[in-house]
Amino acid sequence: MITRRGFMQVLGGGFASAMALGGYAFAVEPLARLKVTRYELTPPGWTPGLKLRVVALADLHACEPWMSANRIASICARANDLGGDITVLLGDYTSGMNLVTRYVHSSEWSKALATLRAPLGVHAIMGNHDWWEDRTAQQNGGGGTFGHRALAEVGIPVHANRAIRLEKDGFGFWLAGLEDQLALLPGKKWNRGSMQGLDDLDGTLTQVSDEAPVILLAHEPDIFAKVPQRVSLTLCGHTHGGQVRLIGRSPVVPSRFGDRYAYGHIVEDDRNLIVSGGLGCSIAPIRFGVPPEIVVIDLG
């Protein structure tokens, strides 16, 4: 039989453990950790002989103290050292929460991202928060956001339902970027199903004019359910891996598919999806079991 003293010791130990875990999730993992997650694959239909390294950054959510312009610049320096042939930015550059000491202006985070370097360039798409935080874009129902303009001003192209052909060592491939799938909010009383997307998957893929492999950039991974086998690899962010991940699963994922497309390398019907755990936080500044990451994919 447990004594009162024993009970209080257990209770105190449990409280201390909870405080330690909470402190780690709040102050250590979001702020002090940065890992590099690597994948190697040769998707079906990939051109023999084409070796391509892709470096991907997702979900910065620039704000202080969690993701300052200086921290973004240091992440970019780390990304530059990874030897990527091409660097891709998967959206959500603006803050996604109110628990901040200062909002980082688009002119600041874009200037930090402008330090990225890659032989085949730096290429971007936008995320839902980039749209949601721009009241003018919401009122206009499209037409681009301050994020689009900020990246364009520092020379980083934003691919909004656009596909371009690139070459590495004489081998061609296509980079296709979708506009956001949750871009427009319907009003104060809304739910995820009533948001309006500005993505055009079919229209984007019709721009692909030869048999070279296609890499698709899409902020939200839900689109993967209808991505055709013609696409060699789909790269997404948005979920943050659930921001809390335990024993390989995330209890809460911003996806209508739940944990199915929450994080990592997913293969369905010979189609390949990689979902980044991202770098910043949204809703709450907490990460546990899914530290901020830069993703490196070696193809071929």
Coordinates of C-alpha atoms in Angstrom, one line a residue:
M1 CA 0.0 0.0 0.0
I2 CA 1.4 3.4 -1.0
T3 CA 1.9 5.8 1.9
R4 CA 1.0 9.5 1.8
R5 CA 4.7 10.3 1.5
G6 CA 5.1 7.9 -1.3
F7 CA 2.1 9.3 -3.1
M8 CA 3.4 12.8 -2.8
Q9 CA 6.8 11.7 -4.1
V10 CA 5.1 10.1 -7.2
L11 CA 2.9 13.1 -7.7
G12 CA 5.9 15.5 -7.3
G13 CA 8.0 13.4 -9.7
G14 CA 5.2 13.4 -12.2
F15 CA 4.7 17.1 -11.9
A16 CA 8.5 17.7 -12.3
S17 CA 8.6 15.4 -15.4
A18 CA 5.6 17.2 -16.9
M19 CA 7.3 20.6 -16.3
A20 CA 10.5 19.3 -17.8
L21 CA 8.8 17.9 -20.9
G22 CA 6.7 21.1 -21.2
G23 CA 9.9 23.2 -21.0
Y24 CA 11.6 21.1 -23.6
A25 CA 8.6 21.3 -26.0
F26 CA 8.3 25.1 -25.4
A27 CA 11.8 26.3 -25.2
V28 CA 14.3 23.7 -26.5
E29 CA 12.9 21.9 -29.5
P30 CA 11.4 24.9 -31.3
L31 CA 14.3 27.2 -30.6
A32 CA 17.5 25.3 -30.1
R33 CA 17.3 22.2 -32.4
L34 CA 17.8 21.9 -36.1
K35 CA 18.2 18.6 -37.9
V36 CA 18.9 17.6 -41.5
T37 CA 16.6 14.8 -42.7
R38 CA 17.8 12.9 -45.7
Y39 CA 16.0 10.8 -48.2
E40 CA 17.3 8.8 -51.2
L41 CA 15.0 7.4 -53.9
T42 CA 14.7 6.7 -57.6
P43 CA 11.0 7.2 -58.4
P44 CA 9.3 5.2 -61.2
G45 CA 10.0 6.9 -64.5
W46 CA 13.0 8.8 -63.3
T47 CA 15.5 9.5 -66.0
P48 CA 18.5 7.1 -65.8
G49 CA 21.7 9.0 -65.1
L50 CA 20.0 12.1 -63.7
K51 CA 21.4 12.7 -60.2
L52 CA 19.7 15.5 -58.4
R53 CA 19.9 16.8 -54.9
V54 CA 17.0 18.9 -53.7
V55 CA 17.2 21.0 -50.5
A56 CA 13.8 21.9 -49.1
L57 CA 12.8 24.4 -46.4
A58 CA 9.2 24.7 -45.2
D59 CA 7.0 26.6 -42.7
L60 CA 9.4 29.2 -41.4
H61 CA 6.6 31.2 -39.7
A62 CA 8.8 34.2 -39.1
C63 CA 8.3 35.9 -35.8
E64 CA 10.3 36.7 -32.6
P65 CA 11.5 35.1 -30.5
W66 CA 10.8 31.8 -32.3
M67 CA 12.0 32.5 -35.8
S68 CA 13.9 35.8 -36.1
A69 CA 15.4 37.1 -39.3
N70 CA 18.8 36.2 -37.9
R71 CA 17.8 32.6 -37.2
I72 CA 16.4 32.3 -40.7
A73 CA 19.7 33.6 -42.1
S74 CA 21.6 30.9 -40.1
I75 CA 19.2 28.2 -41.4
C76 CA 19.9 29.4 -44.9
A77 CA 23.6 29.2 -44.3
R78 CA 23.2 25.6 -43.1
A79 CA 21.1 24.8 -46.2
N80 CA 23.8 26.3 -48.5
D81 CA 26.4 24.0 -47.0
L82 CA 24.3 20.9 -48.0
G83 CA 25.4 20.8 -51.6
G84 CA 22.0 21.0 -53.2
D85 CA 21.5 21.4 -56.9
I86 CA 18.2 23.2 -56.3
T87 CA 16.6 24.7 -53.2
V88 CA 12.8 24.8 -52.8
L89 CA 10.7 26.8 -50.4
L90 CA 7.4 25.2 -49.5
G91 CA 5.4 28.1 -48.1
D92 CA 4.2 29.7 -44.9
Y93 CA 6.8 32.4 -44.4
T94 CA 4.6 34.6 -42.2
S95 CA 3.8 34.0 -38.5
G96 CA 0.9 31.7 -37.8
M97 CA 0.3 32.6 -34.2
N98 CA -0.2 35.5 -31.7
L99 CA 2.2 34.3 -29.1
V100 CA 5.1 36.5 -30.3
T101 CA 7.2 39.4 -29.1
R102 CA 7.4 40.9 -32.5
Y103 CA 6.2 40.1 -36.0
V104 CA 9.0 39.9 -38.6
H105 CA 8.1 41.9 -41.7
S106 CA 8.2 40.4 -45.1
S107 CA 11.1 42.7 -46.1
E108 CA 13.1 41.1 -43.3
W109 CA 12.4 37.4 -43.9
S110 CA 12.7 37.7 -47.6
K111 CA 16.1 39.4 -47.3
A112 CA 17.3 36.5 -45.1
L113 CA 16.0 34.0 -47.7
A114 CA 17.8 35.9 -50.4
T115 CA 21.1 34.5 -49.0
L116 CA 20.1 31.0 -50.2
R117 CA 22.3 29.7 -53.1
A118 CA 21.9 26.7 -55.5
P119 CA 23.2 26.1 -59.0
L120 CA 19.7 25.6 -60.4
G121 CA 18.2 28.4 -58.3
V122 CA 15.9 28.9 -55.4
H123 CA 12.2 28.4 -56.1
A124 CA 9.2 29.1 -53.9
I125 CA 5.5 28.5 -53.5
M126 CA 3.1 30.1 -51.0
G127 CA 1.3 28.7 -48.0
N128 CA -2.1 29.2 -46.4
H129 CA -0.8 31.6 -43.8
D130 CA 0.9 33.8 -46.4
W131 CA -2.6 34.3 -47.8
W132 CA -4.5 34.5 -44.5
E133 CA -2.3 37.2 -43.1
D134 CA -2.8 39.5 -46.1
R135 CA -6.2 41.2 -45.7
T136 CA -5.9 42.9 -49.1
A137 CA -5.4 39.6 -50.9
Q138 CA -8.3 38.2 -49.0
Q139 CA -10.6 41.1 -50.0
N140 CA -9.4 40.8 -53.6
G141 CA -9.9 37.1 -53.7
G142 CA -6.5 36.5 -55.2
G143 CA -4.0 38.6 -57.2
G144 CA -1.0 37.7 -55.0
T145 CA 0.1 38.6 -51.5
F146 CA 2.8 40.6 -49.9
G147 CA 4.8 37.4 -49.7
H148 CA 4.7 37.0 -53.5
R149 CA 6.0 40.5 -53.9
A150 CA 8.6 40.3 -51.2
L151 CA 10.2 37.1 -52.7
A152 CA 10.0 38.6 -56.2
E153 CA 11.8 41.7 -55.0
V154 CA 14.8 39.6 -53.8
G155 CA 14.9 37.5 -57.0
I156 CA 13.2 34.3 -55.8
P157 CA 10.6 33.2 -58.3
V158 CA 7.2 32.1 -56.9
H159 CA 5.5 29.3 -58.9
A160 CA 1.8 29.8 -58.7
N161 CA 0.3 27.1 -60.9
R162 CA 3.3 27.2 -63.1
A163 CA 5.7 24.5 -64.4
I164 CA 9.2 25.2 -65.7
R165 CA 11.8 23.0 -67.3
L166 CA 15.3 22.8 -65.9
E167 CA 18.4 20.8 -66.7
K168 CA 21.2 19.0 -64.8
D169 CA 24.2 17.6 -66.7
G170 CA 22.1 17.6 -69.9
F171 CA 19.2 15.8 -68.4
G172 CA 15.9 17.7 -68.2
F173 CA 13.3 17.7 -65.4
W174 CA 10.2 19.8 -64.6
L175 CA 9.6 21.8 -61.5
A176 CA 5.8 22.5 -61.0
G177 CA 4.5 24.7 -58.2
L178 CA 0.8 25.0 -57.1
E179 CA -0.8 28.0 -55.6
D180 CA -2.2 27.4 -52.1
Q181 CA -5.2 25.0 -51.6
L182 CA -6.6 26.9 -48.6
A183 CA -5.9 30.4 -49.7
L184 CA -9.1 32.2 -49.2
L185 CA -11.1 32.4 -46.0
P186 CA -14.9 32.6 -46.3
G187 CA -15.4 34.7 -43.2
K188 CA -15.6 34.6 -39.4
K189 CA -17.6 31.4 -39.1
W190 CA -15.6 29.0 -41.3
N191 CA -14.3 25.5 -41.4
R192 CA -11.6 23.9 -43.3
G193 CA -14.0 22.5 -45.9
S194 CA -15.3 25.9 -46.8
M195 CA -12.0 27.5 -47.6
Q196 CA -11.3 28.2 -51.3
G197 CA -8.2 27.1 -52.9
L198 CA -6.4 28.8 -55.8
D199 CA -4.5 25.6 -56.9
D200 CA -4.9 24.2 -60.4
L201 CA -3.2 20.8 -60.6
D202 CA -4.5 19.9 -64.1
G203 CA -3.7 23.3 -65.6
T204 CA -0.2 23.2 -64.1
L205 CA 0.6 19.8 -65.4
T206 CA -0.6 20.6 -68.9
Q207 CA 2.4 23.0 -69.1
V208 CA 4.7 19.9 -69.1
S209 CA 5.5 19.4 -72.7
D210 CA 7.8 16.3 -72.8
E211 CA 8.5 13.1 -70.9
A212 CA 11.1 14.5 -68.5
P213 CA 10.3 13.7 -64.8
V214 CA 8.2 16.1 -62.8
I215 CA 8.7 17.4 -59.2
L216 CA 5.6 19.0 -57.8
L217 CA 5.7 21.6 -55.0
A218 CA 2.4 21.9 -53.0
H219 CA 2.1 23.4 -49.6
E220 CA -0.6 21.1 -48.3
P221 CA -0.1 17.4 -48.8
D222 CA -3.9 16.6 -49.2
I223 CA -3.5 17.2 -52.9
F224 CA -1.4 14.0 -53.1
A225 CA -4.6 11.9 -53.2
K226 CA -5.2 13.1 -56.7
V227 CA -1.7 13.6 -58.0
P228 CA -1.2 11.4 -61.1
Q229 CA 1.6 8.9 -61.6
R230 CA 3.1 11.2 -64.2
V231 CA 4.6 13.2 -61.2
S232 CA 7.8 11.6 -60.0
L233 CA 7.8 13.3 -56.6
T234 CA 5.5 15.6 -54.6
L235 CA 7.1 17.8 -51.9
C236 CA 4.9 19.4 -49.2
G237 CA 5.0 21.1 -45.9
H238 CA 2.1 22.6 -43.9
T239 CA 1.6 19.8 -41.3
H240 CA 4.7 20.5 -39.2
G241 CA 4.6 16.7 -38.7
G242 CA 1.7 17.4 -36.3
Q243 CA 4.1 19.6 -34.2
V244 CA 3.8 16.9 -31.6
R245 CA 4.7 13.3 -32.7
L246 CA 4.7 10.3 -30.4
I247 CA 5.7 6.7 -31.4
G248 CA 5.6 7.6 -35.1
R249 CA 2.1 9.2 -35.0
S250 CA 0.7 12.7 -34.6
P251 CA -2.4 13.1 -32.5
V252 CA -3.5 16.3 -34.3
V253 CA -2.7 17.0 -38.0
P254 CA -4.2 19.8 -40.1
S255 CA -5.3 17.4 -42.9
R256 CA -8.6 15.8 -43.8
F257 CA -6.6 12.6 -44.1
G258 CA -5.4 12.7 -40.5
D259 CA -2.0 11.0 -39.9
R260 CA -1.9 9.5 -43.4
Y261 CA 0.1 12.4 -44.9
A262 CA 1.4 13.9 -41.7
Y263 CA 5.1 13.5 -42.1
G264 CA 8.0 11.8 -44.0
H265 CA 8.2 9.7 -47.1
I266 CA 4.9 8.2 -48.2
V267 CA 4.5 5.8 -51.2
E268 CA 1.0 5.1 -52.6
D269 CA 0.5 3.3 -55.9
D270 CA 4.1 3.8 -56.9
R271 CA 3.7 7.6 -56.3
N272 CA 6.1 9.3 -53.9
L273 CA 5.4 12.1 -51.4
I274 CA 7.8 13.7 -48.9
V275 CA 6.2 15.9 -46.2
S276 CA 8.6 18.1 -44.3
G277 CA 8.2 18.6 -40.6
G278 CA 9.0 22.3 -41.2
L279 CA 11.0 24.8 -39.3
G280 CA 8.7 27.1 -37.3
C281 CA 5.5 26.8 -35.3
S282 CA 1.9 27.8 -35.8
I283 CA -1.0 28.1 -33.4
A284 CA 1.3 27.5 -30.4
P285 CA 5.1 27.6 -30.0
I286 CA 5.4 23.9 -29.2
R287 CA 7.3 21.1 -30.8
F288 CA 7.8 17.6 -29.4
G289 CA 9.2 14.6 -31.2
V290 CA 9.4 16.5 -34.5
P291 CA 12.3 19.1 -34.3
P292 CA 12.8 21.8 -37.0
E293 CA 14.3 20.3 -40.0
I294 CA 15.9 20.9 -43.4
V295 CA 15.1 18.2 -45.9
V296 CA 17.6 16.8 -48.4
I297 CA 16.4 14.5 -51.1
D298 CA 18.9 12.7 -53.4
L299 CA 17.1 11.5 -56.6
G300 CA 18.5 9.0 -59.0

